[in-house]
mmCIF file of C-alpha atoms in Angstrom:
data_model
loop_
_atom_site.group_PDB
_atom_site.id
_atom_site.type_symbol
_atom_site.label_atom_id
_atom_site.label_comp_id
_atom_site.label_asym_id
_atom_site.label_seq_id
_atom_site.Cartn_x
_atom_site.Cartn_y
_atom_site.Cartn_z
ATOM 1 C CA UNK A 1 27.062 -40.761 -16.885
ATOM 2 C CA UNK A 2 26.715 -44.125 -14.651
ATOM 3 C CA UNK A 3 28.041 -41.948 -12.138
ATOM 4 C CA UNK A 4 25.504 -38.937 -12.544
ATOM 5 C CA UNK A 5 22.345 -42.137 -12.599
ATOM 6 C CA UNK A 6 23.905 -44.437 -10.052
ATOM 7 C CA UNK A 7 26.448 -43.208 -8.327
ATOM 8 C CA UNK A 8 24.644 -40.193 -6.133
ATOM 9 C CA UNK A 9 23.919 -38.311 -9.438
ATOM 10 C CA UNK A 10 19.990 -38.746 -9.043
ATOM 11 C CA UNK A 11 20.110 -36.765 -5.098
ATOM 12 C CA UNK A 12 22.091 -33.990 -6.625
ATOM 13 C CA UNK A 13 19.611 -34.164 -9.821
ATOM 14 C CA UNK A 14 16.398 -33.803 -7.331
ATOM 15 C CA UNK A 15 18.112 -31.163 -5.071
ATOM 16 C CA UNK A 16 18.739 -29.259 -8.220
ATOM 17 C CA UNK A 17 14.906 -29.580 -9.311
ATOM 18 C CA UNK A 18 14.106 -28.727 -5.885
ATOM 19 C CA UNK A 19 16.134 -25.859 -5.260
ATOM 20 C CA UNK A 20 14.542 -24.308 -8.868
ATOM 21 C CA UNK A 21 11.419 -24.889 -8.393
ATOM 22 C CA UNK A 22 11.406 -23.280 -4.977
ATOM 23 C CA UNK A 23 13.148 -19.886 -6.540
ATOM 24 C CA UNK A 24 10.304 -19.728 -9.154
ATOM 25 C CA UNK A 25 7.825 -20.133 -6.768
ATOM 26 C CA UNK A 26 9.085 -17.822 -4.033
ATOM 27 C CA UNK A 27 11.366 -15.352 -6.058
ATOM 28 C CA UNK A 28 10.890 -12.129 -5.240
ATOM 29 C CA UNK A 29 12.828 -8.641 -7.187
ATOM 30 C CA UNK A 30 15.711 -7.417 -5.261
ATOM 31 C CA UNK A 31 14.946 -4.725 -3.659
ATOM 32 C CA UNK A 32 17.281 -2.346 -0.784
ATOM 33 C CA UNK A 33 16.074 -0.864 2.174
ATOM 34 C CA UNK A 34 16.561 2.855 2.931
ATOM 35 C CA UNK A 35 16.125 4.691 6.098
ATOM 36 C CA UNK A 36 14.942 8.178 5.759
ATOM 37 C CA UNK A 37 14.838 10.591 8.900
ATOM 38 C CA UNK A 38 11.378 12.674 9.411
ATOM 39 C CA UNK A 39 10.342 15.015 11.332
ATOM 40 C CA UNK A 40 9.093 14.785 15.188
ATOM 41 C CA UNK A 41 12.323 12.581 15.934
ATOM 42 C CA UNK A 42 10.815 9.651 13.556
ATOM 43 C CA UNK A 43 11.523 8.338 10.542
ATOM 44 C CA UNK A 44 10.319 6.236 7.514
ATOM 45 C CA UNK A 45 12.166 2.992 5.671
ATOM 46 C CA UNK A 46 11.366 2.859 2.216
ATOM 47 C CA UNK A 47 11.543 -0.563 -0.180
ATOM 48 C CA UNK A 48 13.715 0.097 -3.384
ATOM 49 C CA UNK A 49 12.963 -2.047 -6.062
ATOM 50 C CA UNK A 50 15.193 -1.669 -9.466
ATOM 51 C CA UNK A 51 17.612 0.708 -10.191
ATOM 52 C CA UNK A 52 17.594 3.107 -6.948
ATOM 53 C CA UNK A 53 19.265 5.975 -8.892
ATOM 54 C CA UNK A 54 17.038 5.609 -12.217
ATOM 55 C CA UNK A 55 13.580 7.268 -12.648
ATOM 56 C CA UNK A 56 11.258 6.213 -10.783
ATOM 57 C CA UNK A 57 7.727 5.493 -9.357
ATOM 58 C CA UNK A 58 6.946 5.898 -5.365
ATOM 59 C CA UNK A 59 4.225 3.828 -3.721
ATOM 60 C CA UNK A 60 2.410 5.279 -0.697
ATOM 61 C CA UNK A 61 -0.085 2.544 1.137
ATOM 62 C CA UNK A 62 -2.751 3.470 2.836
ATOM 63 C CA UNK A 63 -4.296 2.324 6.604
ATOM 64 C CA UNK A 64 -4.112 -1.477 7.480
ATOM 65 C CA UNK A 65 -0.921 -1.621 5.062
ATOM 66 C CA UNK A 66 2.700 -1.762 4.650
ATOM 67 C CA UNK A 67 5.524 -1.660 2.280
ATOM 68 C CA UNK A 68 5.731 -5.923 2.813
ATOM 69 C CA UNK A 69 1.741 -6.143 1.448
ATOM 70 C CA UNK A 70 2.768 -4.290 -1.689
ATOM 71 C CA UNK A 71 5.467 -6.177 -2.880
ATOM 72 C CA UNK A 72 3.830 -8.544 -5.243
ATOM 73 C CA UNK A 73 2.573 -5.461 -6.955
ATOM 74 C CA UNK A 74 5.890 -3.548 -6.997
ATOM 75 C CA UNK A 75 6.743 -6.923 -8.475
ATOM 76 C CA UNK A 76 5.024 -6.875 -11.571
ATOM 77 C CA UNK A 77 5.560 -2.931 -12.469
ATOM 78 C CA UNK A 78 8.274 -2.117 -15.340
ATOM 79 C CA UNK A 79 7.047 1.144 -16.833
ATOM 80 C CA UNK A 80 9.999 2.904 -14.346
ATOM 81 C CA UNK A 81 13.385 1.443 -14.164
ATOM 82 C CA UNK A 82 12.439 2.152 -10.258
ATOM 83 C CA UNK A 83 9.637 1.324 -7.925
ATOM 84 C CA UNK A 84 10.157 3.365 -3.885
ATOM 85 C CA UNK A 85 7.505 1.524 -1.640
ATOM 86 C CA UNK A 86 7.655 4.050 1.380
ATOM 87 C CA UNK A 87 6.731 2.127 4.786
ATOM 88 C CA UNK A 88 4.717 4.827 6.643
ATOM 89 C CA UNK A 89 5.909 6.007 9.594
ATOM 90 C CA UNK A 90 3.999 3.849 12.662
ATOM 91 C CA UNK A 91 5.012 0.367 10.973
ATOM 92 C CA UNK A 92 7.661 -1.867 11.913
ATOM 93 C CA UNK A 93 10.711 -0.797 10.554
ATOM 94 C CA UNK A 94 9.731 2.624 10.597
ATOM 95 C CA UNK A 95 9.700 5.159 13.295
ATOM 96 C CA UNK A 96 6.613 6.076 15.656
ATOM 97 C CA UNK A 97 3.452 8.566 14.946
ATOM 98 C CA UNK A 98 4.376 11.061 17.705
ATOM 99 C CA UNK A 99 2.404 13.464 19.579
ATOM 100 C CA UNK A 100 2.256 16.220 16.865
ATOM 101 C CA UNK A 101 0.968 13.331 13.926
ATOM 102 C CA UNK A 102 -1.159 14.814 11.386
ATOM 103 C CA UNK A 103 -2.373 14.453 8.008
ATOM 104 C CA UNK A 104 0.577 17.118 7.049
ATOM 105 C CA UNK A 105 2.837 15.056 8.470
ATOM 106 C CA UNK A 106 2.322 12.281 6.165
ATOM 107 C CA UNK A 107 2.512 14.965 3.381
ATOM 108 C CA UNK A 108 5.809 16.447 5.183
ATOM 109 C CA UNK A 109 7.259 12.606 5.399
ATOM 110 C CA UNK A 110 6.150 12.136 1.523
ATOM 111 C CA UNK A 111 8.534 15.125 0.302
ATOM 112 C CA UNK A 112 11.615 13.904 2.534
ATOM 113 C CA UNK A 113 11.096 10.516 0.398
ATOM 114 C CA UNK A 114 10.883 12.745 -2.664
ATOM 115 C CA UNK A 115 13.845 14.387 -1.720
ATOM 116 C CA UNK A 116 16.125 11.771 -1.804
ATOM 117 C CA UNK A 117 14.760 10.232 -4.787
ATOM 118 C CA UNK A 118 14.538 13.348 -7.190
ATOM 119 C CA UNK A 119 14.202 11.247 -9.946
ATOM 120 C CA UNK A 120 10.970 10.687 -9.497
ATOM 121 C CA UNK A 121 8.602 10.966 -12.276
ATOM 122 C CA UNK A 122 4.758 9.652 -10.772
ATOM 123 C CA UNK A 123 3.229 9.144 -7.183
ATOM 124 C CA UNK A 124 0.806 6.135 -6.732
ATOM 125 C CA UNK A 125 -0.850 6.337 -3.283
ATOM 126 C CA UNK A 126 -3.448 3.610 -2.043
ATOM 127 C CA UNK A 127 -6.535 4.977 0.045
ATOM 128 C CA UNK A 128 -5.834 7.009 2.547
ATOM 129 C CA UNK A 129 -1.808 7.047 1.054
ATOM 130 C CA UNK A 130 -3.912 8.462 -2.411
ATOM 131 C CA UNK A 131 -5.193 11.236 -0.443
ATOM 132 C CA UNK A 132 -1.587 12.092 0.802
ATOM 133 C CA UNK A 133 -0.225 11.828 -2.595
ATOM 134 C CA UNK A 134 -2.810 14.361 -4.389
ATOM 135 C CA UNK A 135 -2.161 16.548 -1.509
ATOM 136 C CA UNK A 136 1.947 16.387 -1.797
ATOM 137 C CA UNK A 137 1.382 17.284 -5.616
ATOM 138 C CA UNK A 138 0.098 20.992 -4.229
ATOM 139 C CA UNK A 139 3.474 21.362 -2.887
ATOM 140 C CA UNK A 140 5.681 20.488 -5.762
ATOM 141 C CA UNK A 141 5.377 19.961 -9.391
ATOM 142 C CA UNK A 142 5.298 15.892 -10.153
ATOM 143 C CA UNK A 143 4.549 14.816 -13.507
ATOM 144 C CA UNK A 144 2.169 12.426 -12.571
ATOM 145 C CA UNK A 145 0.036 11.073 -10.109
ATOM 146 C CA UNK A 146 -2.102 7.936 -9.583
ATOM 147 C CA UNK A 147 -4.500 7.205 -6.579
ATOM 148 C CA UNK A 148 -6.958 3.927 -6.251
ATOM 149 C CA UNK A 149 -9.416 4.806 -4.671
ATOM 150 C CA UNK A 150 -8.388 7.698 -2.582
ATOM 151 C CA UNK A 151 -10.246 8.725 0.565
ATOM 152 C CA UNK A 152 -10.969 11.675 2.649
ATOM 153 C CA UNK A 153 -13.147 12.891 5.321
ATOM 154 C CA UNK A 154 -15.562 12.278 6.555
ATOM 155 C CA UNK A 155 -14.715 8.205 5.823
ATOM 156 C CA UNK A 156 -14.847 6.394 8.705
ATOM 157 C CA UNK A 157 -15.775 8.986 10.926
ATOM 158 C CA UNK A 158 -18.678 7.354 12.772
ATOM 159 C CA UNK A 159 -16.446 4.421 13.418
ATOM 160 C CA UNK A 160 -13.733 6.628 16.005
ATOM 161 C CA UNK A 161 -15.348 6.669 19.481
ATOM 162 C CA UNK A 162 -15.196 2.542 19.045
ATOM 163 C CA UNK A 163 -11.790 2.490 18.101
ATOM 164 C CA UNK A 164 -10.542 4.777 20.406
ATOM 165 C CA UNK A 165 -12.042 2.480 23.335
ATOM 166 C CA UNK A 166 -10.320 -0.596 21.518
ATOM 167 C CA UNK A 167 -6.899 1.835 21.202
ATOM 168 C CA UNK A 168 -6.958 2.566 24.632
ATOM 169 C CA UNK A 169 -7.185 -1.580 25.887
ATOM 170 C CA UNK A 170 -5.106 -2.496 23.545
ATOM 171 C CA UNK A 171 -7.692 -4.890 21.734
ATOM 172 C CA UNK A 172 -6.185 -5.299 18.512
ATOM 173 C CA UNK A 173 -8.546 -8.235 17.174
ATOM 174 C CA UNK A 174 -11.640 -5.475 17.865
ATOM 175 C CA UNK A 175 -9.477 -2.774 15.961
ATOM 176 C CA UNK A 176 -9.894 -5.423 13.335
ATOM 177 C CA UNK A 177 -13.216 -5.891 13.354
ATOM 178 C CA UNK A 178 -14.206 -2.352 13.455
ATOM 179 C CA UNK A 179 -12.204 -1.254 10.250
ATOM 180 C CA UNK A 180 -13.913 -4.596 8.228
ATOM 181 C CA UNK A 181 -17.641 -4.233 10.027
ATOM 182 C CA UNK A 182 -18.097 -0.961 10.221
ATOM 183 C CA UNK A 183 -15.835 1.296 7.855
ATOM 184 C CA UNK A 184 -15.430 -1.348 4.773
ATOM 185 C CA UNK A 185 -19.214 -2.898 5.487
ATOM 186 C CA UNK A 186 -18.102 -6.382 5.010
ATOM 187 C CA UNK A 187 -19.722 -9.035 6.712
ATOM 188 C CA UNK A 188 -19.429 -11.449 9.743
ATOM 189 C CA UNK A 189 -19.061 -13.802 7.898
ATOM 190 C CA UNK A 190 -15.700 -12.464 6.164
ATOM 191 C CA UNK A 191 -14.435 -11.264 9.574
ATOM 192 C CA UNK A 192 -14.611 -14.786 10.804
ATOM 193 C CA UNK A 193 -13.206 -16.282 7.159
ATOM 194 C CA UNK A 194 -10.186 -13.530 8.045
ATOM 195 C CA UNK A 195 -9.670 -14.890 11.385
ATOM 196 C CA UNK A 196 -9.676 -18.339 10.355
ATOM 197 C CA UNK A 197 -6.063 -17.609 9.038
ATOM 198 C CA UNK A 198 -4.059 -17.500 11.947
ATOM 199 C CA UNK A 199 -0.914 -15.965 10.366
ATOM 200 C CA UNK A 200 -3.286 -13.123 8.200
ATOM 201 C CA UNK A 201 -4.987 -12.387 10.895
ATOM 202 C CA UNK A 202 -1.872 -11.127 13.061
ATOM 203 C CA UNK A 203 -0.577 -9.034 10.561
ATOM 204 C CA UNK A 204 -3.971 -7.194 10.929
ATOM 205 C CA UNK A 205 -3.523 -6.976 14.219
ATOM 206 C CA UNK A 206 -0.115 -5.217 13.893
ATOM 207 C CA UNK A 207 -0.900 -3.461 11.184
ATOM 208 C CA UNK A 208 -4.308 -2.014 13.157
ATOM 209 C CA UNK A 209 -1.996 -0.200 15.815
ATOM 210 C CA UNK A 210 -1.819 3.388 14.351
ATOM 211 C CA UNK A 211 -5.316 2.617 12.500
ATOM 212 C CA UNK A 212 -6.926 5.461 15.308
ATOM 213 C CA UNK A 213 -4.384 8.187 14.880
ATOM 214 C CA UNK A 214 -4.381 7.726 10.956
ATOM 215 C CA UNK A 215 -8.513 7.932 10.512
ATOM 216 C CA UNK A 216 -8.839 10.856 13.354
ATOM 217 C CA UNK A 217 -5.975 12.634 11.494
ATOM 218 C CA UNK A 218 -7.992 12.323 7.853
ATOM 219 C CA UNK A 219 -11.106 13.863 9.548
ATOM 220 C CA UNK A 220 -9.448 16.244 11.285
ATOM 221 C CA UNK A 221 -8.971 19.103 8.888
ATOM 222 C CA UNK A 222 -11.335 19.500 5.789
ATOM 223 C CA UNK A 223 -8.316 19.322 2.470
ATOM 224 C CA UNK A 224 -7.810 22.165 0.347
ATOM 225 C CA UNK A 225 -10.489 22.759 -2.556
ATOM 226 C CA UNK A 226 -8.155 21.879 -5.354
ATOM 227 C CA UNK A 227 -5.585 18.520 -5.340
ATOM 228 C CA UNK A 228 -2.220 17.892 -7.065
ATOM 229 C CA UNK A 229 -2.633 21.370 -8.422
ATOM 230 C CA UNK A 230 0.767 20.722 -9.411
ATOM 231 C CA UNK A 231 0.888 17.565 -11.287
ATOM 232 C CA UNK A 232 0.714 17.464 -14.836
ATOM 233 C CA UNK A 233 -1.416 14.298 -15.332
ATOM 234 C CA UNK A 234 -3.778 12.611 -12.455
ATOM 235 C CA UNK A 235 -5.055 8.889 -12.949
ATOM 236 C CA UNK A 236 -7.699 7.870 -10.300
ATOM 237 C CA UNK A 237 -8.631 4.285 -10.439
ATOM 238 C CA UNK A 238 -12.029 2.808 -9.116
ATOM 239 C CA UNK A 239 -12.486 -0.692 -8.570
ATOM 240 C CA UNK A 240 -15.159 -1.994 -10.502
ATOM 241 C CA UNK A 241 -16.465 -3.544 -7.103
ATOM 242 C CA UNK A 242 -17.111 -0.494 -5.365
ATOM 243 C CA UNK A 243 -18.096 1.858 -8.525
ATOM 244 C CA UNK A 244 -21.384 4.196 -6.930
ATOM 245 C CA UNK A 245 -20.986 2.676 -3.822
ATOM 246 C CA UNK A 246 -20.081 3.150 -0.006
ATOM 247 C CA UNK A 247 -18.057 4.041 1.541
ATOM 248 C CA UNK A 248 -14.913 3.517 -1.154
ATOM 249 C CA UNK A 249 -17.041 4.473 -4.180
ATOM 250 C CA UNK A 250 -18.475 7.213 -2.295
ATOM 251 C CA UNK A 251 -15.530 9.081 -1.303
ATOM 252 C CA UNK A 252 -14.266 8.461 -4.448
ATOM 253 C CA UNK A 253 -16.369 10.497 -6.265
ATOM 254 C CA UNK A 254 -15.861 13.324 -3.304
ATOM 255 C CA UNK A 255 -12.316 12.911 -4.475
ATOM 256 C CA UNK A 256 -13.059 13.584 -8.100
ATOM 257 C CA UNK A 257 -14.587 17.029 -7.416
ATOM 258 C CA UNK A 258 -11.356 18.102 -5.784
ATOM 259 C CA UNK A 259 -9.227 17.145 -8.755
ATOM 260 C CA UNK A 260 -10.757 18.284 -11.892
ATOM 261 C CA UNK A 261 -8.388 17.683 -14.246
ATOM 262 C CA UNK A 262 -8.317 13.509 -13.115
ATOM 263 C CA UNK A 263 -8.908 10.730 -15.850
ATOM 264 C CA UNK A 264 -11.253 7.942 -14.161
ATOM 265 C CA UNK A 265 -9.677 4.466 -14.861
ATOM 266 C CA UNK A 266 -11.414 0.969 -13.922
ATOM 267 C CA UNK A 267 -10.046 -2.116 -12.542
ATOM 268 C CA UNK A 268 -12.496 -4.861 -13.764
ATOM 269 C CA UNK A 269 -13.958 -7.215 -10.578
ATOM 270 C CA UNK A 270 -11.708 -5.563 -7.751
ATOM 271 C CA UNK A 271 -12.909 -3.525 -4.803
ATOM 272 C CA UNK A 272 -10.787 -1.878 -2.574
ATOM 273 C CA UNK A 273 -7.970 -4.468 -1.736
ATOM 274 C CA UNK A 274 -6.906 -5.441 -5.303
ATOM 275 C CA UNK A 275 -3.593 -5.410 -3.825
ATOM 276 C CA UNK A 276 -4.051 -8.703 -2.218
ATOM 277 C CA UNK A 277 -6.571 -9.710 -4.530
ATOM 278 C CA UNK A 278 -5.137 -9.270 -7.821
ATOM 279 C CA UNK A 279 -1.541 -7.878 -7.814
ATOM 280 C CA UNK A 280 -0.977 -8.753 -11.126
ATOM 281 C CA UNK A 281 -3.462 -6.713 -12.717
ATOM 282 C CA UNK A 282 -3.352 -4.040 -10.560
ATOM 283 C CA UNK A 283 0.090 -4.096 -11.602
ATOM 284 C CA UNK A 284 -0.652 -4.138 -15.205
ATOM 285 C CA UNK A 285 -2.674 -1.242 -15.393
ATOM 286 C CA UNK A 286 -0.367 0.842 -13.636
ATOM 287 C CA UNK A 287 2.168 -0.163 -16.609
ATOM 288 C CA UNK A 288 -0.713 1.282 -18.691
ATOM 289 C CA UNK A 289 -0.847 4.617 -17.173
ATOM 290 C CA UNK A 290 2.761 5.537 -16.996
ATOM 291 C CA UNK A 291 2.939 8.919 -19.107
ATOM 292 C CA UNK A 292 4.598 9.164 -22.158
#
């Protein structure tokens, strides 16, 4: 015991208090890393967290997102013994858009992540990854599938010509500020708040690279009059935020009258990135929608 107080003891005792208090601050869930060939000489990497051969839920983000941005909410899920977090094609690790990207392509990478992981017993697509996700579920039966507030066209549509100008120069901070000005309706002042943080603000600027392709390809064909025709239960969530209002609220309820069979859930005092906001919640009441 002198030895353990005296002796050295009290360094090993502080690198031990150290060392735990930095794994329950920064732990995060195992997870693997698959790589999934597409079509169009691409492919998509997908974030397994879990059991990768048990049942399981897959995660689709939407624009201005990535598998990395989801992980505190894949986190805090346990109604599957597995949570998929697919890393759309046009993000680093994944492959490129190609020439022939469309809307059905996401739907076309979707099943090859399906596919591999046959187990799987919901979707839960973000955005413009909901609006992939109800479409995939007119393809092939899924037992259920969730979508916060899914979008589809025309969102965002006025906003192109602007962003095809900042595409073409390469001016990623202006890709930035057009999706947060004028498609989310935020103001100056939170674009400027944004780009106060140096590091946040760089993964918007890499994650605004295929933000062009992925908007024209929503507005480019109109989707079919029914969604997830196929699934057996659909769960769209609204943020309380943006309930009734534009543009998220908005297409929202455009959403609804292409899925008739949808129960409308609420996430209390979130808008459209409770993902960042409130992981843990978000989290939660996916737990409370997993079917039965």
């Amino acid at each position: 015991m002198g030895w353990w107080v005296g002796g050295g003891g009290f360094f090993y005792f502080f690198y031990f208090f150290f060392f735990l208090l930095y794994y329950i601050i920064f732990w995060r869930p195992h997870t693997i890393q698959k790589k999934l060939s597409v079509g169009g000489d691409s492919w998509v990497t997908v974030d397994v967290y879990g059991e990768p051969d048990a049942p399981s839920l897959v995660v689709v983000p939407g624009v201005m997102s990535d598998a990395y941005t989801w992980r505190r909410v894949a986190g805090t899920i346990d109604a599957w013994p597995s949570v998929v977090v697919v890393n759309r094609r046009g993000r680093a690790s994944s492959g490129p858009l190609t020439n022939s990207y469309s809307l059905q392509t996401e739907v076309e990478d979707l099943g090859v992540v399906l596919d591999e992981f046959d187990s799987t017993r919901a979707l839960f697509g973000w955005s413009y990854g909901g609006l992939i996700t109800l479409l995939a579920a007119n393809d092939r039966p899924i037992p259920q599938v969730i979508a916060y507030e899914p979008v589809m066209q025309p969102f965002g549509r006025h906003a192109l010509p602007d962003l095809k100008m900042a595409e073409e120069t390469a001016d990623w901070d202006r890709c930035v500020e057009i999706v947060n000005r004028q498609i989310s309706g935020f103001s100056a002042a939170y674009v400027e708040d944004l780009r106060a943080d140096h590091y946040g603000w760089a993964i918007l600027r890499r994650l605004s690279g295929p933000l062009y392709a992925e908007l024209s390809a929503l507005n480019a064909a109109p989707p079919p009059d029914v969604m997830a025709r196929q699934a057996d239960q659909v769960d769209l969530i609204i943020g309380q935020c943006n309930r009734g209002t534009a543009p998220y609220g908005t297409s929202f309820d455009n959403v609804r009258q292409h899925v008739a069979h949808a129960g409308v859930h609420e996430l209390p005092g979130q808008g459209h990135l409770a993902h960042i906001q409130a992981p843990a919640e978000l989290g939660h009441l996916l737990n409370n929608l997993a079917a039965i």
